[in-house]
CSV table of C-alpha atoms in Angstrom, one decimal:
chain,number,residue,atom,x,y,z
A,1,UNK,CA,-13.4,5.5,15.4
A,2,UNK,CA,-12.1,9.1,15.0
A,3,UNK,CA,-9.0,7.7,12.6
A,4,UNK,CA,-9.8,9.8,8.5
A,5,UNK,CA,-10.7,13.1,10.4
A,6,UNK,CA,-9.7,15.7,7.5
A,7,UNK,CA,-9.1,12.8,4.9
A,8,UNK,CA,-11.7,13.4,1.7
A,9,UNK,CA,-12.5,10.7,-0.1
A,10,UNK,CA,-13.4,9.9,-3.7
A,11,UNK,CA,-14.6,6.8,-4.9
A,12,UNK,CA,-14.8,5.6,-8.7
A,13,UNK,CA,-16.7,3.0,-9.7
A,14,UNK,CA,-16.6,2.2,-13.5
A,15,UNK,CA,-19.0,0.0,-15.2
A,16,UNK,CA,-20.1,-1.5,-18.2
A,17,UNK,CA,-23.4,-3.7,-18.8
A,18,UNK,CA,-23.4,-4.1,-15.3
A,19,UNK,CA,-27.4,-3.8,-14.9
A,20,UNK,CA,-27.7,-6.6,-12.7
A,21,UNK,CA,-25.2,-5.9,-9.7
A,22,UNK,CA,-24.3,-1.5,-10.5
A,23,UNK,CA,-27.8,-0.6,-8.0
A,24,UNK,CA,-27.0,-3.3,-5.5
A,25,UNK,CA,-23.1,-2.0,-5.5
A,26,UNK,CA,-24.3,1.6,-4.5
A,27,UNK,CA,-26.7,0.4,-2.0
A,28,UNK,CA,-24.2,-1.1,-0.3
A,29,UNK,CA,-21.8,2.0,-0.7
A,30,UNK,CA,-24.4,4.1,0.7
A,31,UNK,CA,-24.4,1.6,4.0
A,32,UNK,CA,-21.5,2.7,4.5
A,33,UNK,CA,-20.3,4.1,7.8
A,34,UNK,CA,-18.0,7.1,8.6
A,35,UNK,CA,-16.1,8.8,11.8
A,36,UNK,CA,-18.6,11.6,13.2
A,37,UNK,CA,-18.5,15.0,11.9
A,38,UNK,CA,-16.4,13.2,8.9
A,39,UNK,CA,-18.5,13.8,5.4
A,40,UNK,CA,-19.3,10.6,3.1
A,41,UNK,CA,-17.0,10.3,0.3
A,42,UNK,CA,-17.6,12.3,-3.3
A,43,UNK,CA,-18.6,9.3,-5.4
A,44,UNK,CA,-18.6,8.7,-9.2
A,45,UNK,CA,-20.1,6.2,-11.1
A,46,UNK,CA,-18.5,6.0,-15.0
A,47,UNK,CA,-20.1,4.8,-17.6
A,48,UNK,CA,-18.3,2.9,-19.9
A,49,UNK,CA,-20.3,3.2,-23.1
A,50,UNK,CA,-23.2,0.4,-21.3
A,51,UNK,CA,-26.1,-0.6,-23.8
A,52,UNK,CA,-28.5,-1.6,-21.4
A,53,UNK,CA,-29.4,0.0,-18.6
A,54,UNK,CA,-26.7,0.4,-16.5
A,55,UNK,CA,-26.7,4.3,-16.7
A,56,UNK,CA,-30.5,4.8,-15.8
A,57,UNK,CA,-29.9,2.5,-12.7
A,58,UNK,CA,-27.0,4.3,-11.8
A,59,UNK,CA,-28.3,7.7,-11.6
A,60,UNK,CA,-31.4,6.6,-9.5
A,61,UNK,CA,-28.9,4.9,-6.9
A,62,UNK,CA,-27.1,8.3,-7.0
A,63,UNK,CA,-30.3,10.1,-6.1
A,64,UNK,CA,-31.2,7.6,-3.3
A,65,UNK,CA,-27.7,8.4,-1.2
A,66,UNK,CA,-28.5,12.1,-0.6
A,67,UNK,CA,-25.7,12.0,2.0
A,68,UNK,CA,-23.4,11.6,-1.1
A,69,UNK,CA,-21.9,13.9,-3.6
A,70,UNK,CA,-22.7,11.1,-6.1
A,71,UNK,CA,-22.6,11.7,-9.9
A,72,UNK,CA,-22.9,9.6,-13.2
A,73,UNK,CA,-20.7,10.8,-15.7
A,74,UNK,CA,-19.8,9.1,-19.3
A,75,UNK,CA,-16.2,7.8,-20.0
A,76,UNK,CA,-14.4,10.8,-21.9
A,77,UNK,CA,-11.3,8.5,-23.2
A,78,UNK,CA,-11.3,5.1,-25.1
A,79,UNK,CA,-13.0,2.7,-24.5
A,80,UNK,CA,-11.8,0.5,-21.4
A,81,UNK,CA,-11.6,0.6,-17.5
A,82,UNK,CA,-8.7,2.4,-17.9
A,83,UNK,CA,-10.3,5.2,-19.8
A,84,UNK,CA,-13.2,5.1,-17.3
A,85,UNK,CA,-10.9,5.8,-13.9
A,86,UNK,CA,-9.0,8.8,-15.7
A,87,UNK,CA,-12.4,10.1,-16.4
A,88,UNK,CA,-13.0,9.6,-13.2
A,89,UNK,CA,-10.0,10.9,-11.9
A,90,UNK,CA,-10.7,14.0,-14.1
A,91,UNK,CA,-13.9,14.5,-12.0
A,92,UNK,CA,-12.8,14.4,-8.6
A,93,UNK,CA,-9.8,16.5,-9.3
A,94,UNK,CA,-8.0,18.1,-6.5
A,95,UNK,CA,-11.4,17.9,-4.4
A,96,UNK,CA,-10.3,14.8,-2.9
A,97,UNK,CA,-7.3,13.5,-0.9
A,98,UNK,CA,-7.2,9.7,-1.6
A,99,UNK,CA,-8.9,7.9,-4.2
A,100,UNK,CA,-10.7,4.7,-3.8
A,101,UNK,CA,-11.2,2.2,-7.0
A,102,UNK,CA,-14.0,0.1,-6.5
A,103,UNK,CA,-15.4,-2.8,-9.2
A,104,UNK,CA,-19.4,-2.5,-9.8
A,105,UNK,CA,-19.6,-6.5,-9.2
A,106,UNK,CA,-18.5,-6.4,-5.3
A,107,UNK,CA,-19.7,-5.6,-1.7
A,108,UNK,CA,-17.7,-4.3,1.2
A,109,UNK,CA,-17.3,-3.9,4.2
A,110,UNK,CA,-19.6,-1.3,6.2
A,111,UNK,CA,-16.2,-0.4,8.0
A,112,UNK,CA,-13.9,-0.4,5.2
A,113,UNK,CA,-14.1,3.7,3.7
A,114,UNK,CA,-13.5,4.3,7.5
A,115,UNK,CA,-10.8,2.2,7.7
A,116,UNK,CA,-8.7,3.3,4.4
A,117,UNK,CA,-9.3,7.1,5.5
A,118,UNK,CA,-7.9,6.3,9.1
A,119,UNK,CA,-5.0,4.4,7.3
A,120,UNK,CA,-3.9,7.0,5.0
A,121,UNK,CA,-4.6,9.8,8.1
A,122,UNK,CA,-2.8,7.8,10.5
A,123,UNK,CA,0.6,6.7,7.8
A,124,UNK,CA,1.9,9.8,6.2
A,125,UNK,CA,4.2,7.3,4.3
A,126,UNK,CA,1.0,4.8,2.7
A,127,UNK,CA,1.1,5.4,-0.7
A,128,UNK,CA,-1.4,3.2,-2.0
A,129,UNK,CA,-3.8,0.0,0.0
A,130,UNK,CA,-5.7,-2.4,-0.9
A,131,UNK,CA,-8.7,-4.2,0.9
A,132,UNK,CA,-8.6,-7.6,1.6
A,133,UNK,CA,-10.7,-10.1,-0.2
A,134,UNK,CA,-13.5,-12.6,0.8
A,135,UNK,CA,-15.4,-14.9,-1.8
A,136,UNK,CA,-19.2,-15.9,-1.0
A,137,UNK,CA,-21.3,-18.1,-3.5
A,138,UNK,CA,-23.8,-15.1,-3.6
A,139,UNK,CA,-24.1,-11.5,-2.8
A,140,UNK,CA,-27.2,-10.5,-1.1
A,141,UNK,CA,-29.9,-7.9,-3.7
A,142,UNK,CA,-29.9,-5.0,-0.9
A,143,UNK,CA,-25.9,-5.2,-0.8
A,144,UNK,CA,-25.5,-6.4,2.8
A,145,UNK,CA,-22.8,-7.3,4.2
A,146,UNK,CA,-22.6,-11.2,4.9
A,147,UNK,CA,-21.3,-13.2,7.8
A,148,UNK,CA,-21.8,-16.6,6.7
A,149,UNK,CA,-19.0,-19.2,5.6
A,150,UNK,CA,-16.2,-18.2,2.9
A,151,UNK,CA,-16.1,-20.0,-0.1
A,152,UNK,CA,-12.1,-19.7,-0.5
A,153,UNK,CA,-10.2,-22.0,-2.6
A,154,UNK,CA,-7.2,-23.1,-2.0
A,155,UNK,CA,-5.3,-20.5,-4.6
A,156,UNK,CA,-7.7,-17.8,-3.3
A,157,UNK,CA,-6.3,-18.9,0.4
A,158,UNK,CA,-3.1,-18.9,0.2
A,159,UNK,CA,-3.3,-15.6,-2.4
A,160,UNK,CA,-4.9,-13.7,0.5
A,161,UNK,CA,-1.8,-15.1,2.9
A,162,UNK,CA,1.0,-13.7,0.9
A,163,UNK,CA,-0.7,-10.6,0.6
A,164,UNK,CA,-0.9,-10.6,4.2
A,165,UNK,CA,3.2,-11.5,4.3
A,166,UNK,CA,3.7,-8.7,1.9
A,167,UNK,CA,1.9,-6.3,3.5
A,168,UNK,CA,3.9,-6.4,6.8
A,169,UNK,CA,6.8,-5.2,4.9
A,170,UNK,CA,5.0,-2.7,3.2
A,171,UNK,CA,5.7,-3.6,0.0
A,172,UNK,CA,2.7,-5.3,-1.4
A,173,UNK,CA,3.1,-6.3,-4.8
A,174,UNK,CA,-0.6,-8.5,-5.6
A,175,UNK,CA,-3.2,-5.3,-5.6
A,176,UNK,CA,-6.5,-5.8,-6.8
A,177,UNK,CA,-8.8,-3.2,-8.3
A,178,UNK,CA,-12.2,-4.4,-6.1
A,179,UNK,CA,-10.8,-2.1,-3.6
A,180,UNK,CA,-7.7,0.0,-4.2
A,181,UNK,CA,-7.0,3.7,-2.8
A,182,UNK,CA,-3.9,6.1,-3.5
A,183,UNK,CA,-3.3,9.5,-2.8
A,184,UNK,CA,-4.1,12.1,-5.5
A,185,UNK,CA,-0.9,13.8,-4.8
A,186,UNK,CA,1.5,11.2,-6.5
A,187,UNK,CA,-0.4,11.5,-9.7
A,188,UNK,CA,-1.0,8.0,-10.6
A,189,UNK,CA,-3.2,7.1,-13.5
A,190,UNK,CA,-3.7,4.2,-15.4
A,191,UNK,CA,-2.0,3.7,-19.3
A,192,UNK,CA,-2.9,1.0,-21.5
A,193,UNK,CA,-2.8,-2.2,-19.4
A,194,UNK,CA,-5.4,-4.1,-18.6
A,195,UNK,CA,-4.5,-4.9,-15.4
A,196,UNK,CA,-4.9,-1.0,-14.2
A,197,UNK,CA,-4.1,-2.2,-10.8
A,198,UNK,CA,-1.0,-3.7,-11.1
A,199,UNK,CA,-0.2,-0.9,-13.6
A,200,UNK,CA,-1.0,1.6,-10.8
A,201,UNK,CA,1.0,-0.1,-8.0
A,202,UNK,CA,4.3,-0.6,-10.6
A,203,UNK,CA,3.7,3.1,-11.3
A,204,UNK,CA,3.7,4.0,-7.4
A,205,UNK,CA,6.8,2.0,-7.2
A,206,UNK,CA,8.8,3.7,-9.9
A,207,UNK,CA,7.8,7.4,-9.2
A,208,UNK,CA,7.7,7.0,-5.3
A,209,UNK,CA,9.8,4.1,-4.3
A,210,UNK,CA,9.6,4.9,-0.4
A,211,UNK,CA,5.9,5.0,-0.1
A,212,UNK,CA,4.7,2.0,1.2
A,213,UNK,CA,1.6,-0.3,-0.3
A,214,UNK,CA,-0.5,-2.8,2.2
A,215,UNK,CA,-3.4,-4.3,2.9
A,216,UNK,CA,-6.0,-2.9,5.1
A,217,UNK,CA,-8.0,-5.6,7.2
């Protein structure tokens, strides 16, 4: 897949108290696969004020992805996960083209960096995607990705089926933060909401009403 060619990535995962899943979230980053000559992501991991050991675990995931620019960095606004992906945002600056918000508590797809940078290279109008969701009973330790059976409900079901709907239009309104990616350039940051995703994608909306928002399979 040649698709991301000249797209840099930066990915933001914030965290707090996440000592049991934050090492198995980077291992799986770090399986991740890009276009050839095409650098990994920047990546950085924000701390959220943790009081275990979330931090110490971080940084030796960081060290263990040497084809990463990975960093650990300590949330420099309120507490919150808003305060952790403008932190975030703070670090990657302009070094980046689109940035991808990833929770600490998932696994994805070895394809899926590759397939947002081909996305936003390939649709000058994307403004913002998101990934599309699976649910498993368990995530494997190393951060593999798994083939077995779903474990979908119902509401998760038909959730993923209007997203689907949605996206065809381009106007996907049900983001979610386990894996959402903008373009710097529009300048979107989270406020005060809790729900920084949907706070993101209304943002996109007002400021830039003819970029379009979908989900990438």
């Amino acid at each position: 897949m040649k698709g991301g060619e000249g797209v840099r990535l930066g990915v933001i995962v914030p965290c707090r108290n996440e000592e049991r899943v934050i090492a198995r979230r980077l291992a799986n980053l770090g399986q991740s696969h890009m276009p050839e000559g095409v650098s990994m992501p920047q990546l950085v991991v924000v701390d959220d004020g943790s009081r275990d050991e979330t931090r110490a675990l971080a940084s030796a995931a960081c060290e263990a992805m040497p084809a990463w620019e990975a960093a650990v960095i300590t949330n420099s606004y309120p507490e919150g996960k808003s305060g952790a992906v403008r932190s975030g945002l703070d670090h990657l600056g302009e070094n980046v083209d689109v940035v991808v918000l990833t929770d600490a508590d998932v696994i994805t797809n070895a394809e899926a960096l590759c397939a947002i940078a081909a996305a936003f290279h390939e649709e000058p109008d994307l403004g913002m995607a998101t990934g599309v969701q699976r649910i498993h009973e368990s995530l494997s330790v190393e951060g593999r990705e798994l083939d077995g059976e779903e474990a979908m409900g119902l509401y998760d079901s038909w959730t993923r089926s209007v997203r689907r709907y949605e996206s065809q239009r381009g106007r996907l309104f049900s983001v979610h933060g386990q894996l959402l990616a903008w373009r710097v350039d529009l300048g979107l940051a989270p406020g005060t909401l809790a729900a920084d995703d949907l706070e993101l994608m209304l943002d996109l909306r007002r400021t830039h009403p003819k970029k379009t928002v979908r989900m990438i399979e």
